[in-house]
Coordinates of C-alpha atoms in Angstrom, one line a residue:
M29 CA -12.0 -2.5 -20.8
G30 CA -10.9 -4.7 -23.6
W31 CA -14.1 -7.2 -22.9
R32 CA -16.8 -4.7 -22.5
N33 CA -19.6 -5.3 -25.1
K34 CA -17.6 -8.3 -26.1
T35 CA -18.6 -12.0 -25.9
P36 CA -15.0 -13.5 -24.9
P37 CA -15.3 -17.6 -25.3
P38 CA -18.1 -18.9 -23.7
A39 CA -17.8 -21.4 -20.5
P40 CA -17.9 -25.4 -21.0
D41 CA -21.5 -24.7 -21.7
P42 CA -23.0 -27.9 -23.6
T43 CA -25.7 -25.5 -25.3
P44 CA -23.8 -23.2 -27.6
A45 CA -21.7 -24.5 -30.3
L46 CA -18.1 -23.6 -30.1
D47 CA -15.8 -23.1 -32.9
P48 CA -12.4 -24.9 -32.8
A49 CA -10.6 -22.2 -31.2
Q50 CA -13.0 -22.1 -28.6
A51 CA -13.0 -25.7 -28.0
R52 CA -9.4 -25.7 -27.5
A53 CA -9.6 -23.0 -25.1
A54 CA -12.9 -24.6 -22.9
L55 CA -10.8 -27.8 -22.7
T56 CA -7.6 -26.6 -21.4
A57 CA -9.2 -24.7 -18.6
A58 CA -12.3 -25.0 -16.3
V59 CA -13.3 -21.5 -16.8
S60 CA -16.7 -20.1 -17.5
R61 CA -18.0 -16.6 -18.1
I62 CA -21.2 -15.9 -16.9
T63 CA -23.6 -14.6 -19.1
L64 CA -27.4 -13.9 -18.5
D65 CA -28.8 -15.6 -22.0
G66 CA -26.7 -18.5 -21.2
V67 CA -29.2 -21.6 -20.7
A68 CA -26.7 -23.3 -18.9
W69 CA -26.6 -20.7 -16.2
K70 CA -29.9 -20.2 -15.9
A71 CA -30.3 -23.4 -14.1
W72 CA -27.1 -22.9 -12.2
K73 CA -27.4 -22.7 -8.4
F74 CA -24.9 -20.3 -6.9
G75 CA -23.9 -20.9 -3.3
D76 CA -21.9 -23.6 -1.2
R77 CA -22.7 -27.0 -1.6
A78 CA -22.6 -29.3 1.5
W79 CA -19.1 -30.4 1.6
Q80 CA -17.8 -26.7 0.8
R81 CA -19.7 -25.5 4.0
D82 CA -18.0 -28.1 5.7
A83 CA -14.9 -27.7 4.5
W84 CA -14.9 -23.9 5.3
R85 CA -16.2 -24.8 8.9
L86 CA -12.8 -27.3 9.0
Y87 CA -10.7 -24.3 7.9
D88 CA -12.0 -22.0 10.5
I89 CA -11.2 -24.5 13.2
T90 CA -8.3 -26.4 12.1
G91 CA -5.1 -24.7 12.3
Q92 CA -3.4 -27.5 10.2
L93 CA -5.9 -27.1 7.2
R94 CA -5.4 -23.4 7.7
F95 CA -1.7 -23.5 7.4
I96 CA -1.6 -25.3 3.9
A97 CA -4.3 -23.1 2.5
N98 CA -2.7 -20.2 3.4
W99 CA 0.9 -21.4 2.3
I100 CA -0.7 -22.4 -1.1
G101 CA -2.7 -18.9 -1.3
G102 CA 0.8 -16.9 -0.2
S103 CA 2.9 -19.0 -2.4
V104 CA 0.3 -18.1 -5.5
S105 CA 0.4 -14.3 -4.6
R106 CA 4.4 -14.0 -4.9
C107 CA 4.2 -15.1 -8.3
R108 CA 4.5 -12.9 -11.1
L109 CA 1.5 -12.4 -13.9
Y110 CA 2.9 -11.6 -17.6
V111 CA 1.7 -12.2 -21.1
A112 CA 3.6 -15.0 -23.1
E113 CA 3.5 -15.9 -26.7
V114 CA 2.7 -19.3 -27.8
D115 CA 3.4 -21.8 -30.8
E116 CA 0.8 -23.2 -32.8
A117 CA 0.6 -26.1 -30.3
G118 CA -0.3 -23.8 -27.6
E119 CA 3.1 -24.4 -25.6
V120 CA 4.8 -21.1 -24.3
I121 CA 7.8 -19.9 -26.2
S122 CA 8.8 -16.7 -24.0
E123 CA 7.5 -13.6 -22.4
A124 CA 5.4 -11.2 -25.2
E125 CA 7.9 -8.4 -26.7
D126 CA 5.3 -6.0 -27.8
P127 CA 4.7 -3.4 -25.7
E128 CA 1.1 -2.9 -26.1
V129 CA 0.6 -6.6 -25.2
Q130 CA 3.0 -6.5 -22.3
A131 CA 0.9 -3.8 -20.9
L132 CA -2.1 -6.0 -20.5
A133 CA -0.7 -8.1 -17.7
G134 CA -1.5 -5.0 -15.4
G135 CA -5.2 -5.0 -16.2
P136 CA -6.7 -7.9 -14.7
L137 CA -7.2 -8.6 -10.5
G138 CA -6.3 -4.9 -10.0
R139 CA -2.8 -3.2 -9.6
G140 CA 0.0 -4.0 -6.4
P141 CA -1.2 -5.1 -3.2
A142 CA -4.7 -5.3 -4.6
K143 CA -3.8 -8.0 -7.1
D144 CA -1.6 -10.1 -4.5
E145 CA -4.6 -10.2 -2.4
A146 CA -6.8 -11.2 -5.1
L147 CA -4.1 -14.1 -6.1
R148 CA -4.1 -15.2 -2.6
L149 CA -8.0 -15.2 -2.1
L150 CA -7.8 -17.5 -5.6
G151 CA -5.4 -19.9 -4.1
I152 CA -7.2 -20.2 -0.7
N153 CA -10.8 -20.5 -2.3
L154 CA -9.3 -23.5 -5.2
F155 CA -7.7 -25.3 -2.2
V156 CA -10.6 -25.2 0.1
A157 CA -13.9 -25.3 -1.7
G158 CA -12.4 -26.0 -5.4
E159 CA -14.0 -22.8 -6.8
A160 CA -13.6 -19.1 -6.9
Y161 CA -15.3 -16.2 -9.0
I162 CA -13.6 -13.6 -10.4
V163 CA -15.6 -10.0 -10.7
A164 CA -14.7 -6.8 -12.4
E165 CA -17.2 -4.1 -12.0
S166 CA -17.3 -1.6 -15.1
E167 CA -15.7 1.7 -14.0
G168 CA -16.0 0.7 -10.2
N169 CA -13.3 2.8 -9.1
D170 CA -13.4 6.3 -8.3
D171 CA -10.8 7.3 -11.1
G172 CA -13.1 5.5 -13.5
T173 CA -11.1 2.1 -13.8
D174 CA -12.4 -1.1 -13.7
R175 CA -12.7 -2.6 -9.9
W176 CA -11.1 -6.2 -9.5
W177 CA -12.1 -8.5 -6.6
V178 CA -12.7 -12.4 -5.9
A179 CA -15.8 -13.9 -4.6
S180 CA -16.9 -17.3 -3.0
G181 CA -20.0 -19.0 -4.2
R182 CA -21.7 -18.0 -0.8
Q183 CA -21.4 -14.3 -1.6
I184 CA -23.6 -14.8 -5.2
K185 CA -27.1 -15.0 -5.0
R186 CA -30.0 -14.9 -7.8
Q187 CA -33.5 -14.1 -7.9
G188 CA -34.7 -15.0 -11.3
D189 CA -32.5 -13.1 -13.7
V190 CA -30.9 -10.9 -11.5
I191 CA -27.5 -12.1 -9.8
T192 CA -25.9 -9.7 -7.0
I193 CA -22.5 -10.0 -5.6
A194 CA -21.5 -9.0 -2.2
R195 CA -18.7 -6.4 -2.1
S196 CA -16.2 -6.6 0.5
Q197 CA -15.6 -3.4 3.0
L198 CA -12.3 -3.4 0.8
H199 CA -13.9 -2.5 -2.2
G200 CA -16.6 -0.1 -1.3
G201 CA -18.8 -2.7 0.3
G202 CA -22.8 -3.3 -0.4
R203 CA -23.7 -5.4 -3.5
L204 CA -23.2 -5.4 -7.0
E205 CA -26.0 -6.2 -9.4
Y206 CA -24.3 -7.8 -12.0
R207 CA -24.6 -5.7 -15.3
D208 CA -24.2 -8.5 -18.3
G209 CA -22.0 -7.2 -21.3
E210 CA -20.4 -4.4 -19.0
D211 CA -19.2 -6.4 -15.6
L212 CA -17.2 -9.5 -15.8
L213 CA -18.1 -12.6 -13.8
L214 CA -15.7 -15.4 -14.2
R215 CA -16.0 -19.0 -12.5
T216 CA -12.9 -21.0 -12.0
W217 CA -12.8 -24.5 -10.6
T218 CA -10.9 -27.5 -10.3
P219 CA -13.1 -29.7 -12.1
H220 CA -14.2 -33.3 -10.6
P221 CA -13.4 -36.4 -12.6
A222 CA -16.9 -37.9 -12.4
D223 CA -18.6 -34.6 -13.3
S224 CA -16.4 -31.7 -14.7
D225 CA -19.2 -29.1 -13.9
L226 CA -18.7 -29.6 -10.2
A227 CA -16.1 -28.4 -8.2
D228 CA -13.4 -30.7 -6.7
S229 CA -10.5 -29.7 -3.9
P230 CA -7.7 -31.6 -2.1
T231 CA -9.8 -30.5 0.9
R232 CA -12.8 -32.2 0.0
S233 CA -11.4 -35.7 0.3
A234 CA -9.4 -34.7 3.5
I235 CA -13.0 -33.9 5.2
P236 CA -12.7 -37.4 6.8
D237 CA -9.2 -36.6 8.3
L238 CA -10.4 -33.2 9.3
R239 CA -13.3 -34.4 11.2
E240 CA -11.0 -37.1 13.2
L241 CA -9.0 -34.4 14.2
E242 CA -12.0 -32.5 15.2
A243 CA -13.3 -35.4 17.4
I244 CA -10.0 -36.0 18.8
R245 CA -9.8 -32.1 19.8
K246 CA -13.4 -32.4 21.8
R247 CA -12.2 -35.4 23.5
E248 CA -9.1 -33.6 24.8
F249 CA -11.1 -30.8 25.9
A250 CA -13.3 -33.2 27.8
E251 CA -11.0 -35.1 29.4
L252 CA -9.4 -31.6 30.2
D253 CA -12.5 -30.3 31.8
S254 CA -12.9 -33.6 33.8
R255 CA -9.4 -33.5 35.6
L256 CA -10.2 -29.6 35.9
S257 CA -13.9 -30.5 37.4
G258 CA -12.3 -31.9 40.5
A259 CA -9.5 -34.4 41.8
G260 CA -12.2 -37.2 42.0
L261 CA -14.1 -38.7 44.7
L262 CA -12.4 -39.9 48.0
P263 CA -14.5 -42.7 50.2
L264 CA -14.6 -42.5 53.9
P265 CA -16.0 -45.0 56.5
E266 CA -19.6 -44.4 58.0
G267 CA -19.7 -42.9 61.1
I268 CA -17.7 -39.5 59.9
D269 CA -20.0 -36.7 59.4
F270 CA -20.4 -35.7 55.4
P271 CA -20.1 -31.7 55.2
I272 CA -23.0 -29.9 53.6
P273 CA -22.9 -26.1 53.0
D274 CA -25.3 -24.3 54.9
D275 CA -27.3 -23.4 51.6
V276 CA -27.8 -26.6 50.8
Q277 CA -31.2 -28.3 51.8
Q278 CA -30.9 -31.5 50.8
T279 CA -29.7 -34.7 52.5
G280 CA -28.3 -37.9 51.7
V281 CA -28.0 -38.6 47.9
Q282 CA -29.6 -35.5 47.0
G283 CA -27.2 -33.5 49.3
F284 CA -24.3 -35.5 48.1
A285 CA -25.0 -34.5 44.3
H286 CA -26.0 -31.0 44.6
T287 CA -22.2 -30.6 46.4
L288 CA -20.7 -32.8 43.4
M289 CA -22.2 -30.4 41.1
R290 CA -21.2 -27.3 42.8
A291 CA -17.7 -28.4 43.2
M292 CA -17.4 -29.1 39.8
A293 CA -19.1 -26.2 38.4
T294 CA -16.9 -23.9 40.8
S295 CA -13.7 -25.4 39.2
L296 CA -14.7 -25.2 35.5
R297 CA -15.6 -21.3 36.1
D298 CA -12.2 -20.5 37.8
R299 CA -9.4 -23.4 37.1
S300 CA -7.1 -21.9 39.6
S301 CA -9.7 -22.7 42.6
A302 CA -8.3 -24.8 45.1
E303 CA -11.4 -27.2 44.6
A304 CA -10.2 -28.5 41.6
M305 CA -7.4 -29.9 43.6
V306 CA -9.1 -31.5 46.6
P307 CA -11.2 -34.6 46.1
I308 CA -14.8 -34.5 47.1
M309 CA -15.4 -36.9 50.1
F310 CA -18.4 -39.5 50.8
T311 CA -19.0 -41.9 53.3
V312 CA -19.4 -45.9 52.8
P313 CA -19.7 -48.5 55.4
G314 CA -16.4 -49.2 56.9
E315 CA -16.1 -53.4 56.0
Y316 CA -15.9 -52.1 52.2
L317 CA -13.7 -49.3 52.5
D318 CA -10.6 -51.3 51.7
K319 CA -12.4 -52.4 48.4
I320 CA -13.1 -49.3 47.3
R321 CA -10.6 -47.1 45.5
P322 CA -10.7 -43.5 44.7
V323 CA -12.9 -42.3 41.7
H324 CA -11.7 -40.2 38.8
F325 CA -13.7 -38.6 36.3
W326 CA -11.6 -39.2 33.2
S327 CA -10.9 -42.3 31.2
D328 CA -7.7 -44.3 30.2
L329 CA -8.3 -43.0 26.8
S330 CA -6.4 -40.1 27.8
A331 CA -3.1 -41.8 27.4
Q332 CA -4.0 -42.4 23.8
L333 CA -4.8 -39.0 22.7
I334 CA -1.5 -38.2 21.6
P335 CA -0.6 -41.0 19.5
M336 CA -4.0 -40.8 17.9
W337 CA -3.5 -37.2 17.2
E338 CA 0.0 -37.7 15.4
K339 CA -1.3 -40.4 13.4
A340 CA -4.6 -38.5 12.3
V341 CA -2.3 -35.3 11.5
K342 CA 0.0 -37.6 9.4
S343 CA -3.2 -39.4 7.7
L344 CA -4.2 -35.2 7.0
A345 CA -0.9 -34.6 5.3
Q346 CA -0.8 -37.3 3.0
S347 CA -4.7 -36.5 1.9
L348 CA -3.6 -32.7 0.8
D349 CA -2.1 -33.1 -2.2
V350 CA 0.8 -31.4 -1.1
P351 CA 4.3 -33.0 0.0
P352 CA 3.8 -34.2 3.9
E353 CA 6.9 -32.5 5.0
V354 CA 5.4 -29.1 4.2
L355 CA 2.8 -29.6 7.3
I356 CA 4.6 -32.3 9.6
G357 CA 8.3 -30.4 9.2
I358 CA 11.1 -31.9 7.0
G359 CA 12.4 -34.2 10.0
T360 CA 15.4 -35.5 8.9
T361 CA 15.5 -33.9 5.6
N362 CA 18.6 -31.8 5.8
H363 CA 19.5 -28.4 3.9
W364 CA 21.1 -30.2 1.0
N365 CA 17.6 -31.5 0.0
A366 CA 15.1 -29.5 1.5
W367 CA 14.8 -27.1 -1.8
S368 CA 13.5 -30.5 -3.7
I369 CA 10.5 -30.3 -1.2
S370 CA 9.8 -27.1 -2.4
D371 CA 10.0 -27.8 -5.9
D372 CA 7.8 -30.6 -5.7
A373 CA 5.1 -28.8 -4.1
I374 CA 5.6 -26.1 -6.4
D375 CA 5.1 -28.6 -9.6
T376 CA 2.2 -30.6 -7.8
Q377 CA 0.0 -28.0 -6.3
I378 CA 1.2 -24.2 -6.9
K379 CA 1.4 -24.6 -10.7
P380 CA -1.9 -26.1 -11.3
V381 CA -3.7 -23.3 -9.4
L382 CA -1.7 -20.8 -11.3
S383 CA -2.5 -22.5 -14.6
R384 CA -6.1 -22.2 -13.8
I385 CA -6.0 -18.6 -12.8
A386 CA -4.1 -17.9 -16.0
D387 CA -6.5 -19.9 -18.3
A388 CA -9.4 -18.0 -16.8
L389 CA -8.0 -14.4 -16.9
T390 CA -6.9 -15.5 -20.8
I391 CA -10.1 -16.9 -21.8
G392 CA -12.4 -14.7 -20.0
Y393 CA -10.3 -11.1 -20.3
L394 CA -7.4 -11.3 -23.0
R395 CA -8.7 -12.6 -25.8
A396 CA -11.2 -9.9 -26.0
A397 CA -8.6 -7.4 -25.0
L398 CA -6.4 -8.4 -27.9
E399 CA -9.0 -8.0 -30.4
D400 CA -9.7 -4.8 -29.3
L401 CA -6.2 -4.0 -29.8
G402 CA -6.0 -5.8 -33.3
K403 CA -3.4 -8.8 -32.3
D404 CA -4.1 -12.3 -33.0
P405 CA -6.1 -13.8 -29.8
D406 CA -4.3 -17.2 -30.7
R407 CA -1.0 -15.7 -30.1
Y408 CA -0.9 -15.2 -26.5
V409 CA -2.0 -16.3 -22.8
Y410 CA -1.4 -15.3 -19.6
D411 CA 1.4 -17.3 -17.5
F412 CA 3.0 -16.9 -14.3
S413 CA 6.6 -17.0 -13.4
T414 CA 7.5 -19.2 -10.2
D415 CA 10.7 -17.7 -9.7
P416 CA 10.1 -16.1 -6.3
L417 CA 9.3 -19.4 -4.8
T418 CA 12.4 -21.3 -5.9
V419 CA 14.7 -22.4 -2.9
R420 CA 18.0 -23.5 -3.7
P421 CA 21.1 -24.3 -1.0
N422 CA 23.5 -21.5 -0.5
R423 CA 26.0 -22.3 -2.8
S424 CA 27.8 -18.4 -3.3
T425 CA 30.6 -19.8 -1.2
D426 CA 31.5 -22.8 -4.1
A427 CA 30.5 -20.2 -6.6
V428 CA 33.0 -17.6 -5.6
N429 CA 36.0 -20.4 -5.5
F430 CA 34.9 -21.4 -8.7
H431 CA 34.8 -18.2 -10.1
E432 CA 38.3 -17.3 -9.0
R433 CA 39.6 -20.6 -10.6
G434 CA 38.2 -19.6 -14.0
L435 CA 35.7 -22.5 -13.6
L436 CA 32.4 -20.4 -13.2
S437 CA 31.1 -17.2 -15.5
D438 CA 30.3 -14.0 -13.9
K439 CA 26.5 -14.5 -14.6
A440 CA 26.5 -17.8 -12.9
A441 CA 28.3 -16.8 -10.0
V442 CA 25.7 -13.7 -9.6
E443 CA 22.9 -16.0 -9.7
A444 CA 24.3 -18.7 -7.3
G445 CA 24.4 -15.6 -4.7
A446 CA 20.6 -15.2 -5.6
W447 CA 21.6 -11.9 -7.2
K448 CA 20.3 -10.6 -10.6
V449 CA 22.6 -10.4 -13.7
E450 CA 21.8 -6.4 -13.6
D451 CA 23.8 -6.5 -10.5
L452 CA 27.1 -7.1 -12.3
P453 CA 29.6 -4.5 -12.6
S454 CA 30.0 -2.4 -15.8
D455 CA 32.8 -2.3 -17.7
E456 CA 34.0 0.9 -16.6
E457 CA 33.7 -0.3 -12.7
R458 CA 35.3 -3.5 -13.4
L459 CA 38.5 -1.5 -15.1
R460 CA 38.6 0.8 -12.1
R461 CA 38.6 -2.1 -9.4
L462 CA 41.5 -3.6 -11.3
L463 CA 43.3 -0.3 -11.7
E464 CA 42.9 0.3 -7.7
K465 CA 44.4 -3.1 -6.9
A466 CA 47.1 -2.7 -9.3
V467 CA 48.2 0.6 -7.9
V468 CA 48.2 -0.6 -4.4
T469 CA 50.7 -3.0 -5.2
T470 CA 52.7 -0.8 -7.8
P471 CA 52.0 2.7 -6.9
S472 CA 53.9 4.2 -9.7
L473 CA 51.2 3.5 -12.0
L474 CA 49.6 6.7 -11.0
N475 CA 52.0 8.2 -13.1
D476 CA 49.6 7.7 -15.7
P477 CA 46.9 10.4 -16.4
T478 CA 44.8 8.1 -17.5
V479 CA 45.0 6.0 -14.8
R480 CA 44.5 8.7 -12.5
Q481 CA 41.3 9.7 -14.4
I482 CA 39.8 6.3 -13.9
I483 CA 40.3 6.1 -10.3
G484 CA 38.8 9.5 -9.6
L485 CA 42.5 11.0 -8.9
P486 CA 43.2 14.8 -10.4
A487 CA 44.6 14.4 -13.6
A488 CA 47.5 16.9 -13.0
G489 CA 48.7 14.9 -10.1
P490 CA 52.0 14.2 -8.1
A491 CA 54.4 12.0 -9.6
I492 CA 55.7 8.9 -7.9
T493 CA 59.2 7.9 -8.4
G494 CA 61.7 5.5 -6.7
T495 CA 59.5 2.5 -6.6
D496 CA 59.5 0.6 -10.0
D497 CA 63.4 -0.5 -9.4
G498 CA 63.2 -1.1 -6.1
G499 CA 65.6 1.7 -5.4
G500 CA 65.2 4.8 -2.6
G501 CA 65.4 4.1 0.8
G502 CA 62.9 3.7 3.6
P503 CA 60.1 6.2 3.9
G504 CA 60.2 9.7 3.7
E505 CA 64.1 9.5 2.2
L506 CA 64.8 11.1 -1.6
P507 CA 65.4 8.6 -4.3
P508 CA 69.1 7.9 -5.2
G509 CA 71.1 10.3 -6.9
E510 CA 68.5 13.2 -5.7
P511 CA 70.8 16.6 -4.3
E512 CA 69.9 17.5 -0.9
R513 CA 68.8 21.2 -1.4
D514 CA 69.8 23.8 1.2
P515 CA 67.1 24.8 3.3
Q516 CA 68.1 28.5 3.3
S517 CA 68.2 28.8 -0.1
P518 CA 65.4 30.3 -2.2
P519 CA 62.7 28.3 -3.5
E520 CA 63.0 27.2 -7.1
E521 CA 61.0 28.5 -9.5
P522 CA 58.4 26.6 -11.2
T523 CA 58.7 26.2 -15.2
E524 CA 56.4 24.6 -17.3
T525 CA 58.5 21.6 -18.1
A526 CA 59.3 21.1 -14.3
A527 CA 55.8 21.5 -13.3
V528 CA 55.9 18.0 -11.0
I529 CA 55.0 17.4 -7.6
R530 CA 56.2 14.7 -5.4
V531 CA 54.5 12.9 -3.1
D532 CA 55.6 10.0 -0.5
P533 CA 54.7 6.6 -2.4
L534 CA 54.4 5.3 1.2
H535 CA 51.7 7.5 1.8
V536 CA 49.8 6.9 -1.5
A537 CA 49.9 3.3 -1.2
A538 CA 48.9 3.3 2.4
S539 CA 46.0 5.2 1.9
M540 CA 44.9 2.8 -0.9
A541 CA 45.4 -0.2 1.3
V542 CA 43.3 1.4 3.9
R543 CA 40.6 2.8 1.5
R544 CA 40.3 -0.8 0.5
A545 CA 40.1 -2.5 4.1
L546 CA 37.5 -0.2 5.2
S547 CA 35.5 -0.8 1.8
V548 CA 35.9 -4.7 3.0
A549 CA 34.4 -3.5 6.5
G550 CA 31.6 -1.4 5.1
S551 CA 30.7 -4.2 2.5
R552 CA 30.0 -6.6 5.6
L553 CA 28.5 -4.1 7.7
V554 CA 25.9 -2.8 5.4
P555 CA 24.4 -5.6 3.3
H556 CA 23.9 -4.9 -0.5
R557 CA 20.5 -4.4 -0.3
Q558 CA 20.8 -1.7 2.3
R559 CA 23.5 0.4 0.6
D560 CA 20.6 2.4 -1.6
R561 CA 19.7 4.4 1.5
W562 CA 23.2 6.1 1.1
P563 CA 23.9 6.2 -2.6
N564 CA 26.6 9.2 -1.8
T565 CA 28.6 7.4 0.9
P566 CA 31.7 6.3 -0.4
R567 CA 31.9 2.1 0.7
Y568 CA 35.1 2.8 2.8
D569 CA 33.1 5.4 4.8
L570 CA 29.9 3.0 5.2
H571 CA 31.1 2.1 8.7
T572 CA 30.0 6.0 9.6
R573 CA 26.4 4.9 9.1
V574 CA 26.3 1.9 11.6
G575 CA 28.0 3.6 14.5
A576 CA 30.9 2.7 16.8
L577 CA 32.1 -0.8 16.8
A578 CA 33.4 -3.2 19.8
P579 CA 37.3 -3.6 19.4
D580 CA 36.7 -7.4 18.8
R581 CA 34.1 -6.8 15.9
A582 CA 36.2 -4.0 14.3
D583 CA 39.0 -6.9 14.1
D584 CA 36.5 -9.2 12.6
M585 CA 35.2 -6.9 10.0
L586 CA 38.6 -6.3 8.7
R587 CA 39.4 -10.1 8.4
G588 CA 41.5 -11.0 5.0
A589 CA 41.5 -7.2 4.2
W590 CA 45.3 -6.8 3.9
T591 CA 46.1 -10.0 1.8
D592 CA 48.0 -7.6 -0.8
L593 CA 49.9 -5.4 1.6
P594 CA 53.3 -7.7 1.8
A595 CA 54.0 -7.3 -1.9
T596 CA 53.6 -3.7 -1.6
A597 CA 55.8 -3.4 1.5
A598 CA 58.1 -5.1 -0.1
E599 CA 58.2 -2.9 -3.4
L600 CA 58.3 0.0 -0.8
G601 CA 61.5 -1.3 1.1
V602 CA 59.2 -1.1 4.7
D603 CA 58.7 -3.8 6.9
A604 CA 55.5 -5.7 5.8
H605 CA 54.5 -6.6 9.5
E606 CA 55.0 -3.1 10.9
L607 CA 53.1 -1.6 8.0
R608 CA 50.1 -4.2 8.6
S609 CA 50.2 -3.7 12.4
L610 CA 50.1 0.1 11.7
L611 CA 47.5 0.0 9.3
H612 CA 45.4 -2.1 11.0
S613 CA 45.4 -0.3 14.3
F614 CA 44.7 3.1 12.4
C615 CA 41.4 1.2 10.7
V616 CA 40.4 -0.3 14.1
E617 CA 40.5 3.1 15.6
L618 CA 38.4 4.6 12.7
L619 CA 35.9 1.6 13.4
T620 CA 35.8 2.1 17.1
R621 CA 35.1 5.6 16.9
G622 CA 32.8 5.8 13.9
M623 CA 34.9 8.2 11.9
A624 CA 35.3 8.9 8.6
Y625 CA 38.7 8.3 6.6
D626 CA 40.9 11.4 6.2
H627 CA 43.9 11.1 4.4
R628 CA 45.9 13.9 6.3
L629 CA 45.6 11.8 9.6
L630 CA 47.0 8.9 7.8
R631 CA 49.9 11.1 6.3
D632 CA 50.5 12.6 9.9
L633 CA 50.4 9.2 11.3
L634 CA 53.1 7.8 8.7
T635 CA 55.8 11.0 9.2
A636 CA 55.8 10.6 12.5
D637 CA 59.5 9.6 13.9
V638 CA 58.3 6.8 15.9
V639 CA 56.6 5.2 12.7
T640 CA 59.2 5.9 10.7
T641 CA 61.7 4.1 12.8
R642 CA 59.2 1.2 13.0
L643 CA 58.7 0.6 9.2
R644 CA 62.7 0.5 8.6
P645 CA 63.6 -2.8 7.2
R646 CA 64.3 -5.3 9.9
T647 CA 68.1 -6.6 9.2
A648 CA 69.6 -9.4 10.7
A649 CA 71.3 -9.9 13.9

């Protein structure tokens, strides 16, 4: 461990003298490394203060506080810790480029999920109690690495000069006896303005509002129990016998009271009991009967509880140093400005917490680790990236439109869709896509061996003729000027200069169009983030991984897939409407059956007589 047997910059301790660099660090962060020889620490009392105990109690019983605190902790855990390079003024310039320095980001607070959980606990503790302790047990793990965890003040005890820290079951359980110079114990806190040694938190000032919510909730329970304890008292005229159970020995007032308590207790034990719905009856003189109304056990305050509750929740939302919309909802806020609420919360609440954690780890761990590596400790600090928390409105559709018009760069269009720059296609992939589109409209490009190699076809491929100048007849006909060979004559011997194979240009163009259409459907059926599951499956066969589709859904998946087909049909001299209808039906059949594309099926379809007839150009009547 880089800090072992080192003495990192001391706490904001008034006793030791600080050099200028240490004083500057102490002023930028409320963090202190606990040392047993520190004079200030000998008098320090670990454990929760009275208000902190009350804050944790209210955290346990108040869902609103728990929601905000866990929201803070969860947001903090999602941010990425890294080592940043700073200028002479201490301002962050950029992420460190030195590989040895970069590796120090993986040292503190554990790795992977353990680090995320430690950051979550730090965020919650700083929000509720205003302070937390970062513990690093030297060689505490089974593999000899250091064991990191986060502890609250109540988990730390001191007897004389011995400090013990409770481990959770996640970290082996038991208690650690702190070894000064080997283990690391950092206190990080939000300093109170009146006394910077004491902790402060948003929850502290919200305790009155939280207690009000607690009182209203208790009143609601009391009112509810009162209503459930019975349907009230029903007065009856004297002369009617008041029924008393056989096991009740008392009479008069005592018997009535006993019967009343029994009825209330029964309904409270079993709230589905019919006794809760039947009033308790008693007798009064007949002349007073019309002056007495049924007696209920609840008060008129019941009608005011809901407005009081809503008022208390709004007051609490304004007391917790977060945008009130985070707690009470976005209300009239729409999706165009909801992202600004998130940014406000990040700036006012998340970033200050991250700053305290980063400064604590910088002062308590990074500086000593840099000294061990022979690096300048004043040149680097820990910092957090809040990019995972950034929320923006969905501008991907606008970005695509602007990109197609040449008004937006590739990088900006990708970032607008929440993708990474690394997801941009390579130059080779971009060239292949452009050629595939070009071949669909101009099949004669397949005569070029380079084009065939780029799009993945055999280099020694067939020649495509009769398409560049618009010549040639319908599908399956020979180009103009080509003599018709006698079927009975022997086949011609191939020569080195005539090793050219003829293929139907309609089949080539239709095959490219079908593959493009199925690729469009596959992209819609299998999102980008799921395609890594089938890296060897072509995009035009991704639909086979989803299964058979309903016909109406298959039509929807092929929407917009035939935009280039009319130009191709015109060049091939076939009816564009019939060609589109034919290929669309072919693709729908594959999608509804979950079948992979086979060019032989398409070739057989195109060479059928009925299809050849359908595809002939329409002539005016």
